[in-house]
PDB file of C-alpha atoms and ligand atoms in Angstrom:
ATOM      1  CA  MET A1400      -0.058   0.076  -0.033  1.00 93.00           C
ATOM      2  CA  LYS A1401       1.275   3.393  -0.880  1.00 97.00           C
ATOM      3  CA  ILE A1402       1.279   6.071   1.984  1.00 98.00           C
ATOM      4  CA  ILE A1403       1.673   9.611   0.894  1.00 98.00           C
ATOM      5  CA  THR A1404       1.966  12.621   3.176  1.00 98.00           C
ATOM      6  CA  SER A1405       2.888  15.394   1.026  1.00 98.00           C
ATOM      7  CA  VAL A1406       0.420  17.393  -1.096  1.00 98.00           C
ATOM      8  CA  ARG A1407       2.743  17.669  -3.988  1.00 98.00           C
ATOM      9  CA  LYS A1408       3.472  13.931  -4.064  1.00 98.00           C
ATOM     10  CA  MET A1409      -0.233  13.312  -3.808  1.00 98.00           C
ATOM     11  CA  GLN A1410      -0.880  15.483  -6.851  1.00 98.00           C
ATOM     12  CA  ALA A1411       1.943  13.909  -8.810  1.00 98.00           C
ATOM     13  CA  TRP A1412       0.587  10.499  -8.109  1.00 98.00           C
ATOM     14  CA  ALA A1413      -3.015  11.446  -9.027  1.00 98.00           C
ATOM     15  CA  ASP A1414      -1.672  13.204 -12.243  1.00 98.00           C
ATOM     16  CA  ARG A1415       0.163  10.123 -13.298  1.00 98.00           C
ATOM     17  CA  ARG A1416      -2.844   7.949 -12.723  1.00 98.00           C
ATOM     18  CA  ARG A1417      -5.083  10.442 -14.695  1.00 98.00           C
ATOM     19  CA  SER A1418      -2.687  10.488 -17.594  1.00 98.00           C
ATOM     20  CA  GLU A1419      -2.846   6.679 -17.754  1.00 98.00           C
ATOM     21  CA  GLY A1420      -6.717   7.173 -18.173  1.00 98.00           C
ATOM     22  CA  ARG A1421      -7.374   5.689 -14.725  1.00 98.00           C
ATOM     23  CA  CYS A1422     -10.450   6.678 -12.659  1.00 98.00           C
ATOM     24  CA  ILE A1423      -9.636   7.796  -9.114  1.00 98.00           C
ATOM     25  CA  ALA A1424     -11.992   7.599  -6.224  1.00 98.00           C
ATOM     26  CA  LEU A1425     -11.408   9.381  -2.921  1.00 99.00           C
ATOM     27  CA  VAL A1426     -12.692   8.345   0.556  1.00 98.00           C
ATOM     28  CA  PRO A1427     -12.130  11.176   2.848  1.00 98.00           C
ATOM     29  CA  THR A1428     -11.882  10.058   6.569  1.00 98.00           C
ATOM     30  CA  MET A1429     -10.430  11.228   9.843  1.00 97.00           C
ATOM     31  CA  GLY A1430      -9.276   7.697  10.585  1.00 97.00           C
ATOM     32  CA  ALA A1431     -10.346   5.446  13.442  1.00 95.00           C
ATOM     33  CA  LEU A1432     -11.804   3.290  10.749  1.00 96.00           C
ATOM     34  CA  HIS A1433     -14.916   1.183  11.318  1.00 95.00           C
ATOM     35  CA  ALA A1434     -17.456  -0.875   9.366  1.00 95.00           C
ATOM     36  CA  GLY A1435     -18.939   2.338   7.839  1.00 96.00           C
ATOM     37  CA  HIS A1436     -15.627   3.281   6.391  1.00 97.00           C
ATOM     38  CA  ASP A1437     -15.208  -0.331   5.236  1.00 98.00           C
ATOM     39  CA  ALA A1438     -18.509   0.074   3.132  1.00 98.00           C
ATOM     40  CA  LEU A1439     -17.035   3.270   1.668  1.00 98.00           C
ATOM     41  CA  VAL A1440     -13.801   1.814   0.547  1.00 98.00           C
ATOM     42  CA  ARG A1441     -15.566  -1.321  -0.864  1.00 98.00           C
ATOM     43  CA  ALA A1442     -17.961   0.961  -2.866  1.00 98.00           C
ATOM     44  CA  ALA A1443     -14.968   2.994  -4.099  1.00 98.00           C
ATOM     45  CA  LEU A1444     -13.035  -0.200  -5.088  1.00 98.00           C
ATOM     46  CA  ALA A1445     -16.052  -1.235  -7.030  1.00 97.00           C
ATOM     47  CA  SER A1446     -16.443   1.998  -8.826  1.00 95.00           C
ATOM     48  CA  ALA A1447     -12.936   3.207  -9.717  1.00 98.00           C
ATOM     49  CA  ASP A1448      -9.514   2.000 -10.973  1.00 98.00           C
ATOM     50  CA  ASP A1449      -7.543   3.674  -8.105  1.00 98.00           C
ATOM     51  CA  VAL A1450      -8.761   4.429  -4.664  1.00 98.00           C
ATOM     52  CA  VAL A1451      -7.301   7.004  -2.300  1.00 98.00           C
ATOM     53  CA  VAL A1452      -8.302   7.073   1.369  1.00 98.00           C
ATOM     54  CA  SER A1453      -7.342  10.164   3.081  1.00 98.00           C
ATOM     55  CA  ILE A1454      -6.703  10.093   6.818  1.00 98.00           C
ATOM     56  CA  PHE A1455      -6.563  13.590   8.363  1.00 98.00           C
ATOM     57  CA  VAL A1456      -8.052  14.699  11.633  1.00 98.00           C
ATOM     58  CA  ASN A1457      -9.068  18.214  10.533  1.00 98.00           C
ATOM     59  CA  PRO A1458      -8.617  20.721  13.271  1.00 97.00           C
ATOM     60  CA  THR A1459     -10.813  23.570  11.733  1.00 97.00           C
ATOM     61  CA  GLN A1460     -14.018  21.349  12.001  1.00 97.00           C
ATOM     62  CA  PHE A1461     -13.660  21.160  15.809  1.00 96.00           C
ATOM     63  CA  GLY A1462     -15.063  23.818  18.019  1.00 93.00           C
ATOM     64  CA  PRO A1463     -12.790  25.028  21.017  1.00 90.00           C
ATOM     65  CA  ARG A1464     -14.625  22.828  23.446  1.00 88.00           C
ATOM     66  CA  GLU A1465     -14.758  19.779  21.200  1.00 90.00           C
ATOM     67  CA  ASP A1466     -12.702  16.616  21.100  1.00 86.00           C
ATOM     68  CA  PHE A1467      -9.943  17.371  18.584  1.00 95.00           C
ATOM     69  CA  ASN A1468      -7.062  16.481  20.864  1.00 94.00           C
ATOM     70  CA  ALA A1469      -8.916  13.448  22.237  1.00 91.00           C
ATOM     71  CA  TYR A1470     -10.309  12.292  18.861  1.00 92.00           C
ATOM     72  CA  PRO A1471      -9.185   8.673  18.383  1.00 92.00           C
ATOM     73  CA  ARG A1472      -6.018   8.375  16.224  1.00 95.00           C
ATOM     74  CA  HIS A1473      -5.096   4.709  15.280  1.00 95.00           C
ATOM     75  CA  PHE A1474      -3.037   5.201  12.188  1.00 98.00           C
ATOM     76  CA  ASP A1475      -1.195   1.817  12.202  1.00 98.00           C
ATOM     77  CA  GLU A1476      -4.438  -0.047  12.868  1.00 98.00           C
ATOM     78  CA  ASP A1477      -6.271   1.933   9.967  1.00 98.00           C
ATOM     79  CA  VAL A1478      -3.454   1.044   7.597  1.00 98.00           C
ATOM     80  CA  GLU A1479      -3.677  -2.598   8.541  1.00 98.00           C
ATOM     81  CA  ILE A1480      -7.672  -2.474   8.085  1.00 98.00           C
ATOM     82  CA  LEU A1481      -7.201  -0.891   4.688  1.00 98.00           C
ATOM     83  CA  GLY A1482      -4.442  -3.332   3.652  1.00 98.00           C
ATOM     84  CA  LYS A1483      -6.911  -6.185   4.222  1.00 97.00           C
ATOM     85  CA  LEU A1484      -9.441  -4.480   1.933  1.00 98.00           C
ATOM     86  CA  SER A1485      -6.876  -4.100  -0.899  1.00 97.00           C
ATOM     87  CA  SER A1486      -3.164  -3.868  -1.066  1.00 96.00           C
ATOM     88  CA  GLY A1487      -3.537  -1.399  -4.068  1.00 95.00           C
ATOM     89  CA  LEU A1488      -4.978   1.451  -2.019  1.00 98.00           C
ATOM     90  CA  ALA A1489      -3.290   4.755  -1.633  1.00 98.00           C
ATOM     91  CA  VAL A1490      -3.476   6.396   1.730  1.00 98.00           C
ATOM     92  CA  PHE A1491      -3.082  10.219   1.932  1.00 99.00           C
ATOM     93  CA  ALA A1492      -2.126  11.238   5.403  1.00 98.00           C
ATOM     94  CA  PRO A1493      -0.982  14.750   5.515  1.00 98.00           C
ATOM     95  CA  GLY A1494       0.014  16.623   8.721  1.00 98.00           C
ATOM     96  CA  VAL A1495      -1.722  19.786   9.682  1.00 97.00           C
ATOM     97  CA  GLU A1496       1.030  22.057   8.313  1.00 97.00           C
ATOM     98  CA  GLU A1497       0.750  20.312   4.963  1.00 97.00           C
ATOM     99  CA  MET A1498      -3.045  21.071   4.776  1.00 98.00           C
ATOM    100  CA  TYR A1499      -2.908  24.456   6.328  1.00 97.00           C
ATOM    101  CA  PRO A1500       0.493  25.847   5.293  1.00 95.00           C
ATOM    102  CA  GLY A1501      -0.566  29.322   6.517  1.00 93.00           C
ATOM    103  CA  GLY A1502      -1.700  28.016   9.935  1.00 95.00           C
ATOM    104  CA  VAL A1503      -5.323  27.456  11.139  1.00 94.00           C
ATOM    105  CA  GLN A1504      -5.881  31.002  12.491  1.00 87.00           C
ATOM    106  CA  ALA A1505      -9.306  32.507  12.025  1.00 78.00           C
ATOM    107  CA  ASP A1506      -8.256  34.936   9.305  1.00 83.00           C
ATOM    108  CA  ARG A1507      -7.174  32.341   6.815  1.00 91.00           C
ATOM    109  CA  ILE A1508      -9.493  31.884   3.577  1.00 95.00           C
ATOM    110  CA  SER A1509     -12.100  29.292   4.063  1.00 95.00           C
ATOM    111  CA  VAL A1510     -15.272  28.099   2.516  1.00 97.00           C
ATOM    112  CA  ASP A1511     -18.543  29.806   3.461  1.00 97.00           C
ATOM    113  CA  VAL A1512     -21.362  27.301   3.412  1.00 98.00           C
ATOM    114  CA  GLY A1513     -24.124  30.003   3.676  1.00 96.00           C
ATOM    115  CA  TYR A1514     -27.506  29.042   5.007  1.00 97.00           C
ATOM    116  CA  LEU A1515     -27.050  25.314   4.744  1.00 98.00           C
ATOM    117  CA  SER A1516     -25.349  25.249   8.263  1.00 98.00           C
ATOM    118  CA  ARG A1517     -28.206  27.197   9.892  1.00 98.00           C
ATOM    119  CA  TYR A1518     -30.081  24.177  11.284  1.00 98.00           C
ATOM    120  CA  LEU A1519     -29.326  20.679  12.625  1.00 98.00           C
ATOM    121  CA  CYS A1520     -25.617  20.218  13.549  1.00 98.00           C
ATOM    122  CA  GLY A1521     -24.668  23.453  12.080  1.00 98.00           C
ATOM    123  CA  ALA A1522     -26.784  25.357  14.640  1.00 98.00           C
ATOM    124  CA  PHE A1523     -24.900  23.789  17.523  1.00 97.00           C
ATOM    125  CA  ARG A1524     -21.396  23.565  15.990  1.00 96.00           C
ATOM    126  CA  GLN A1525     -20.348  27.009  14.958  1.00 95.00           C
ATOM    127  CA  GLY A1526     -17.969  26.922  11.899  1.00 95.00           C
ATOM    128  CA  HIS A1527     -17.989  23.108  11.730  1.00 97.00           C
ATOM    129  CA  PHE A1528     -19.210  22.818   8.239  1.00 98.00           C
ATOM    130  CA  GLU A1529     -17.073  25.664   7.048  1.00 97.00           C
ATOM    131  CA  GLY A1530     -14.136  23.642   8.383  1.00 97.00           C
ATOM    132  CA  VAL A1531     -15.390  20.440   6.737  1.00 98.00           C
ATOM    133  CA  ALA A1532     -16.007  22.070   3.349  1.00 98.00           C
ATOM    134  CA  THR A1533     -12.579  23.811   3.543  1.00 98.00           C
ATOM    135  CA  ALA A1534     -10.666  20.619   4.360  1.00 98.00           C
ATOM    136  CA  VAL A1535     -12.579  18.612   1.733  1.00 98.00           C
ATOM    137  CA  LEU A1536     -11.997  21.142  -0.977  1.00 98.00           C
ATOM    138  CA  LYS A1537      -8.245  20.951  -0.044  1.00 98.00           C
ATOM    139  CA  LEU A1538      -8.414  17.225  -0.204  1.00 98.00           C
ATOM    140  CA  PHE A1539     -10.072  17.324  -3.654  1.00 99.00           C
ATOM    141  CA  HIS A1540      -7.104  19.670  -4.795  1.00 98.00           C
ATOM    142  CA  ALA A1541      -4.729  17.286  -3.430  1.00 98.00           C
ATOM    143  CA  CYS A1542      -6.013  13.932  -4.535  1.00 99.00           C
ATOM    144  CA  ARG A1543      -7.686  15.046  -7.815  1.00 98.00           C
ATOM    145  CA  PRO A1544     -10.426  12.412  -7.694  1.00 98.00           C
ATOM    146  CA  HIS A1545     -13.017  11.777 -10.416  1.00 98.00           C
ATOM    147  CA  VAL A1546     -15.480  10.582  -7.568  1.00 98.00           C
ATOM    148  CA  ALA A1547     -15.677  11.004  -3.899  1.00 98.00           C
ATOM    149  CA  LEU A1548     -17.686   8.789  -1.377  1.00 98.00           C
ATOM    150  CA  PHE A1549     -19.174   9.897   1.897  1.00 98.00           C
ATOM    151  CA  GLY A1550     -21.405   8.132   4.434  1.00 97.00           C
ATOM    152  CA  LEU A1551     -24.976   9.206   4.579  1.00 97.00           C
ATOM    153  CA  LYS A1552     -25.051   9.124   8.371  1.00 94.00           C
ATOM    154  CA  ASP A1553     -23.570  12.623   8.192  1.00 97.00           C
ATOM    155  CA  ALA A1554     -26.397  13.657   5.983  1.00 98.00           C
ATOM    156  CA  GLN A1555     -25.957  17.450   6.429  1.00 98.00           C
ATOM    157  CA  GLN A1556     -22.325  17.042   5.478  1.00 98.00           C
ATOM    158  CA  PHE A1557     -23.060  15.159   2.403  1.00 98.00           C
ATOM    159  CA  VAL A1558     -25.689  17.726   1.223  1.00 98.00           C
ATOM    160  CA  ILE A1559     -23.393  20.612   1.940  1.00 98.00           C
ATOM    161  CA  LEU A1560     -20.426  18.996   0.178  1.00 98.00           C
ATOM    162  CA  SER A1561     -22.628  18.105  -2.803  1.00 98.00           C
ATOM    163  CA  ARG A1562     -23.526  21.757  -2.913  1.00 98.00           C
ATOM    164  CA  LEU A1563     -19.864  22.752  -2.676  1.00 98.00           C
ATOM    165  CA  VAL A1564     -19.144  20.559  -5.724  1.00 98.00           C
ATOM    166  CA  ARG A1565     -21.951  22.076  -7.726  1.00 98.00           C
ATOM    167  CA  ASP A1566     -21.404  25.765  -6.726  1.00 97.00           C
ATOM    168  CA  MET A1567     -17.563  25.645  -7.111  1.00 98.00           C
ATOM    169  CA  LEU A1568     -17.977  23.955 -10.582  1.00 98.00           C
ATOM    170  CA  LEU A1569     -15.876  20.901  -9.382  1.00 98.00           C
ATOM    171  CA  ASP A1570     -15.800  17.980 -11.891  1.00 98.00           C
ATOM    172  CA  ILE A1571     -16.154  15.350  -9.205  1.00 98.00           C
ATOM    173  CA  GLY A1572     -19.028  12.670  -8.804  1.00 98.00           C
ATOM    174  CA  MET A1573     -20.427  12.649  -5.268  1.00 98.00           C
ATOM    175  CA  VAL A1574     -21.579   9.255  -3.920  1.00 98.00           C
ATOM    176  CA  GLY A1575     -23.513   8.902  -0.738  1.00 98.00           C
ATOM    177  CA  VAL A1576     -23.148   5.406   0.781  1.00 98.00           C
ATOM    178  CA  PRO A1577     -25.941   4.072   3.091  1.00 97.00           C
ATOM    179  CA  THR A1578     -25.222   4.235   6.766  1.00 98.00           C
ATOM    180  CA  VAL A1579     -23.910   0.980   8.142  1.00 97.00           C
ATOM    181  CA  ARG A1580     -25.529  -0.184  11.406  1.00 98.00           C
ATOM    182  CA  ALA A1581     -24.832  -2.668  14.132  1.00 98.00           C
ATOM    183  CA  ALA A1582     -27.503  -5.498  14.688  1.00 98.00           C
ATOM    184  CA  ASP A1583     -29.443  -3.348  17.044  1.00 98.00           C
ATOM    185  CA  GLY A1584     -29.509  -0.470  14.650  1.00 98.00           C
ATOM    186  CA  LEU A1585     -26.882   1.881  16.046  1.00 98.00           C
ATOM    187  CA  ALA A1586     -24.876   3.574  13.245  1.00 98.00           C
ATOM    188  CA  PHE A1587     -21.171   2.849  13.235  1.00 97.00           C
ATOM    189  CA  SER A1588     -19.266   5.882  14.329  1.00 96.00           C
ATOM    190  CA  SER A1589     -15.691   6.507  15.583  1.00 92.00           C
ATOM    191  CA  ARG A1590     -17.222   8.186  18.676  1.00 93.00           C
ATOM    192  CA  ASN A1591     -19.045   4.934  19.549  1.00 96.00           C
ATOM    193  CA  ALA A1592     -15.743   3.920  21.167  1.00 94.00           C
ATOM    194  CA  TYR A1593     -16.410   6.488  23.957  1.00 94.00           C
ATOM    195  CA  LEU A1594     -19.601   4.831  25.127  1.00 98.00           C
ATOM    196  CA  SER A1595     -19.661   2.910  28.316  1.00 98.00           C
ATOM    197  CA  PRO A1596     -21.467  -0.513  27.997  1.00 98.00           C
ATOM    198  CA  GLY A1597     -24.650   0.977  29.588  1.00 98.00           C
ATOM    199  CA  GLN A1598     -24.599   4.000  27.191  1.00 98.00           C
ATOM    200  CA  ARG A1599     -23.936   1.725  24.150  1.00 98.00           C
ATOM    201  CA  LYS A1600     -27.093  -0.282  25.096  1.00 98.00           C
ATOM    202  CA  ALA A1601     -29.249   2.931  25.662  1.00 98.00           C
ATOM    203  CA  ALA A1602     -27.901   4.375  22.269  1.00 98.00           C
ATOM    204  CA  VAL A1603     -30.098   2.076  20.351  1.00 98.00           C
ATOM    205  CA  VAL A1604     -32.951   4.829  20.787  1.00 98.00           C
ATOM    206  CA  VAL A1605     -30.938   7.141  18.433  1.00 98.00           C
ATOM    207  CA  SER A1606     -31.663   5.037  15.336  1.00 98.00           C
ATOM    208  CA  GLN A1607     -35.085   4.122  16.554  1.00 98.00           C
ATOM    209  CA  ALA A1608     -35.890   7.794  16.735  1.00 98.00           C
ATOM    210  CA  VAL A1609     -35.068   8.556  13.055  1.00 98.00           C
ATOM    211  CA  HIS A1610     -36.704   5.375  11.848  1.00 98.00           C
ATOM    212  CA  GLY A1611     -39.764   6.262  13.958  1.00 98.00           C
ATOM    213  CA  ALA A1612     -39.976   9.522  11.965  1.00 98.00           C
ATOM    214  CA  GLU A1613     -39.345   7.772   8.704  1.00 98.00           C
ATOM    215  CA  GLU A1614     -42.122   5.208   9.385  1.00 98.00           C
ATOM    216  CA  ALA A1615     -44.622   8.082  10.274  1.00 98.00           C
ATOM    217  CA  ILE A1616     -43.664  10.075   7.229  1.00 98.00           C
ATOM    218  CA  GLY A1617     -44.267   6.905   5.073  1.00 98.00           C
ATOM    219  CA  LYS A1618     -47.662   6.557   6.746  1.00 98.00           C
ATOM    220  CA  GLY A1619     -48.661  10.162   5.850  1.00 97.00           C
ATOM    221  CA  GLU A1620     -47.664  12.314   8.801  1.00 98.00           C
ATOM    222  CA  GLN A1621     -46.806  15.673   7.359  1.00 97.00           C
ATOM    223  CA  ARG A1622     -46.561  17.917  10.523  1.00 98.00           C
ATOM    224  CA  ARG A1623     -43.030  18.722  11.706  1.00 98.00           C
ATOM    225  CA  ALA A1624     -44.304  19.198  15.237  1.00 98.00           C
ATOM    226  CA  ALA A1625     -45.769  15.630  15.321  1.00 98.00           C
ATOM    227  CA  LEU A1626     -42.585  14.060  13.765  1.00 98.00           C
ATOM    228  CA  VAL A1627     -40.299  15.907  16.128  1.00 98.00           C
ATOM    229  CA  GLU A1628     -42.441  14.628  19.072  1.00 98.00           C
ATOM    230  CA  ILE A1629     -42.335  11.104  17.800  1.00 98.00           C
ATOM    231  CA  MET A1630     -38.462  11.294  17.795  1.00 98.00           C
ATOM    232  CA  TYR A1631     -38.397  12.899  21.330  1.00 98.00           C
ATOM    233  CA  SER A1632     -40.795  10.287  22.730  1.00 98.00           C
ATOM    234  CA  ILE A1633     -38.448   7.530  21.555  1.00 98.00           C
ATOM    235  CA  LEU A1634     -35.415   9.323  22.820  1.00 98.00           C
ATOM    236  CA  ARG A1635     -37.027   9.901  26.177  1.00 98.00           C
ATOM    237  CA  ARG A1636     -37.207   6.140  26.835  1.00 98.00           C
ATOM    238  CA  GLU A1637     -33.545   6.371  27.865  1.00 98.00           C
ATOM    239  CA  ASP A1638     -32.749   8.666  30.888  1.00 97.00           C
ATOM    240  CA  ASP A1639     -29.160   8.738  29.745  1.00 95.00           C
ATOM    241  CA  ALA A1640     -30.083  10.372  26.422  1.00 98.00           C
ATOM    242  CA  ARG A1641     -29.682  14.148  26.350  1.00 98.00           C
ATOM    243  CA  VAL A1642     -31.334  15.386  23.113  1.00 98.00           C
ATOM    244  CA  GLN A1643     -29.420  18.249  21.379  1.00 98.00           C
ATOM    245  CA  TYR A1644     -31.950  18.399  18.548  1.00 98.00           C
ATOM    246  CA  ALA A1645     -34.464  16.289  16.731  1.00 98.00           C
ATOM    247  CA  ASP A1646     -35.862  17.817  13.426  1.00 98.00           C
ATOM    248  CA  VAL A1647     -37.221  17.306   9.996  1.00 98.00           C
ATOM    249  CA  VAL A1648     -35.837  19.524   7.157  1.00 98.00           C
ATOM    250  CA  ASP A1649     -36.133  19.702   3.437  1.00 98.00           C
ATOM    251  CA  ALA A1650     -33.408  17.401   1.938  1.00 98.00           C
ATOM    252  CA  ASP A1651     -32.038  19.988  -0.425  1.00 97.00           C
ATOM    253  CA  THR A1652     -32.203  23.269   1.363  1.00 98.00           C
ATOM    254  CA  LEU A1653     -31.826  21.798   4.895  1.00 98.00           C
ATOM    255  CA  GLN A1654     -34.506  24.323   6.214  1.00 98.00           C
ATOM    256  CA  PRO A1655     -37.166  23.073   8.573  1.00 96.00           C
ATOM    257  CA  ILE A1656     -40.610  22.564   7.054  1.00 95.00           C
ATOM    258  CA  GLU A1657     -43.786  23.024   9.094  1.00 97.00           C
ATOM    259  CA  GLU A1658     -45.805  20.835   6.911  1.00 98.00           C
ATOM    260  CA  ILE A1659     -44.313  18.359   4.349  1.00 98.00           C
ATOM    261  CA  SER A1660     -45.715  18.374   0.869  1.00 97.00           C
ATOM    262  CA  PRO A1661     -46.787  15.237  -0.884  1.00 97.00           C
ATOM    263  CA  GLY A1662     -43.683  13.706  -2.669  1.00 97.00           C
ATOM    264  CA  GLN A1663     -41.354  16.102  -0.751  1.00 98.00           C
ATOM    265  CA  HIS A1664     -37.818  14.774   0.020  1.00 98.00           C
ATOM    266  CA  VAL A1665     -37.011  15.403   3.615  1.00 98.00           C
ATOM    267  CA  LEU A1666     -34.272  14.628   6.125  1.00 98.00           C
ATOM    268  CA  ALA A1667     -35.188  13.511   9.725  1.00 98.00           C
ATOM    269  CA  ALA A1668     -32.104  13.891  11.961  1.00 98.00           C
ATOM    270  CA  VAL A1669     -31.213  13.941  15.678  1.00 98.00           C
ATOM    271  CA  ALA A1670     -28.066  14.597  17.731  1.00 98.00           C
ATOM    272  CA  VAL A1671     -27.984  13.058  21.214  1.00 98.00           C
ATOM    273  CA  TYR A1672     -25.515  13.090  24.108  1.00 98.00           C
ATOM    274  CA  PHE A1673     -24.721  10.047  26.225  1.00 98.00           C
ATOM    275  CA  GLY A1674     -22.517  11.573  28.866  1.00 97.00           C
ATOM    276  CA  SER A1675     -20.087  13.692  26.919  1.00 95.00           C
ATOM    277  CA  THR A1676     -20.387  11.587  23.776  1.00 96.00           C
ATOM    278  CA  ARG A1677     -22.427  13.128  21.006  1.00 97.00           C
ATOM    279  CA  LEU A1678     -24.095  10.747  18.492  1.00 98.00           C
ATOM    280  CA  ILE A1679     -25.946  11.805  15.338  1.00 98.00           C
ATOM    281  CA  ASP A1680     -28.174   9.790  12.927  1.00 98.00           C
ATOM    282  CA  SER A1681     -30.554  10.680  10.188  1.00 98.00           C
ATOM    283  CA  VAL A1682     -32.639   9.217   7.356  1.00 98.00           C
ATOM    284  CA  PHE A1683     -33.776  10.516   3.985  1.00 98.00           C
ATOM    285  CA  ALA A1684     -37.444   9.892   3.440  1.00 98.00           C
ATOM    286  CA  GLN A1685     -39.961  10.906   0.762  1.00 97.00           C
ATOM    287  CA  ALA A1686     -43.551  11.854   1.678  1.00 97.00           C
ATOM    288  CA  PRO A1687     -46.141   9.715  -0.064  1.00 96.00           C
ATOM    289  CA  GLY A1688     -48.093  11.190  -2.979  1.00 91.00           C
ATOM    290  CA  ALA A1689     -47.115  12.930  -6.178  1.00 80.00           C
ATOM    291  CA  ALA A1690     -45.187  16.089  -5.962  1.00 71.00           C
ATOM    292  CA  CYS A1691     -46.924  19.076  -7.574  1.00 61.00           C
ATOM    293  CA  ARG A1692     -45.408  20.205 -10.849  1.00 60.00           C
ATOM    294  CA  LYS A1693     -43.960  23.719 -10.663  1.00 56.00           C
ATOM    295  CA  ILE A1694     -45.778  25.871 -13.312  1.00 58.00           C
TER     296      ILE A1694
HETATM  297  O1  LIG B1209     -16.804  12.777   7.769  1.00 69.59           O
HETATM  298  C1  LIG B1209     -15.576  12.903   8.147  1.00 69.59           C
HETATM  299  O2  LIG B1209     -14.923  12.075   8.569  1.00 69.59           O
HETATM  300  C2  LIG B1209     -14.981  14.302   7.943  1.00 69.59           C
HETATM  301  O3  LIG B1209     -15.900  15.250   8.284  1.00 69.59           O
HETATM  302  C3  LIG B1209     -14.349  14.562   6.597  1.00 69.59           C
HETATM  303  C4  LIG B1209     -15.342  14.487   5.559  1.00 69.59           C
HETATM  304  C5  LIG B1209     -13.207  13.576   6.406  1.00 69.59           C
HETATM  305  C6  LIG B1209     -13.681  15.845   6.530  1.00 69.59           C
HETATM  306  O4  LIG B1209     -12.756  16.191   7.415  1.00 69.59           O
END
């Protein structure tokens, strides 16, 4: 497996592959790989000639009181996991100075994601999606992929990054890979490792909440308030669960909708703390009935 740590070398590698007519897929990660990443890499291997997995814990997407320093870093284990998936992978693992040559201070140039970060996680994590979009844009410039794959658990991230590609005229295909779940429904996340055994058991309500909303939407429930209440009532089953938000937004604009229209695509999403561990989950759903044609 090839491990590349410099941006210039990564670009040279990608340019060589491109000149040979090979299709490059990028799987951006922050490491601490789990079954969800496994699914992303497998999907990438099936769709491209060359796969780059980036491992970079991006400081600018963590708030001052978030877990940047404590974020799990298991580089050797990650490389071993990737090696088992394919020995032909390239791993791009730059340092912070390589990705932010001018430093990470607030006055550097960064991507503004506009109103898309107003609700859901964006409402509680000031600057998070600006940090994600900035880092991913840099990863795109470094790895020069034809396609990029992201997990749909971070649905707001996927919608924002897809908009980044469209609005910045990037010639990159965006692929959202369905969330991989444990047998009890909990979505795989690097942060699950922080849960105590009791919290891990209780955390099953997180996926139950979004699936509860999905089911109600499928049965015709259109009111945001009713859907939010369904999610809260499930999350309240566990005393340990501290809800940060539970909401239903339009799947494209990420703005809340008081009443879902027939055929509308929506996103039901939650963020819930168990102790100091914050878990998120979400599902895309389409309301039954035909969408009205715009005249
Ligand atoms: O989803 C993640 O792991 C990160 O937000 C990403 C996309 C790698 C950007 O740092």
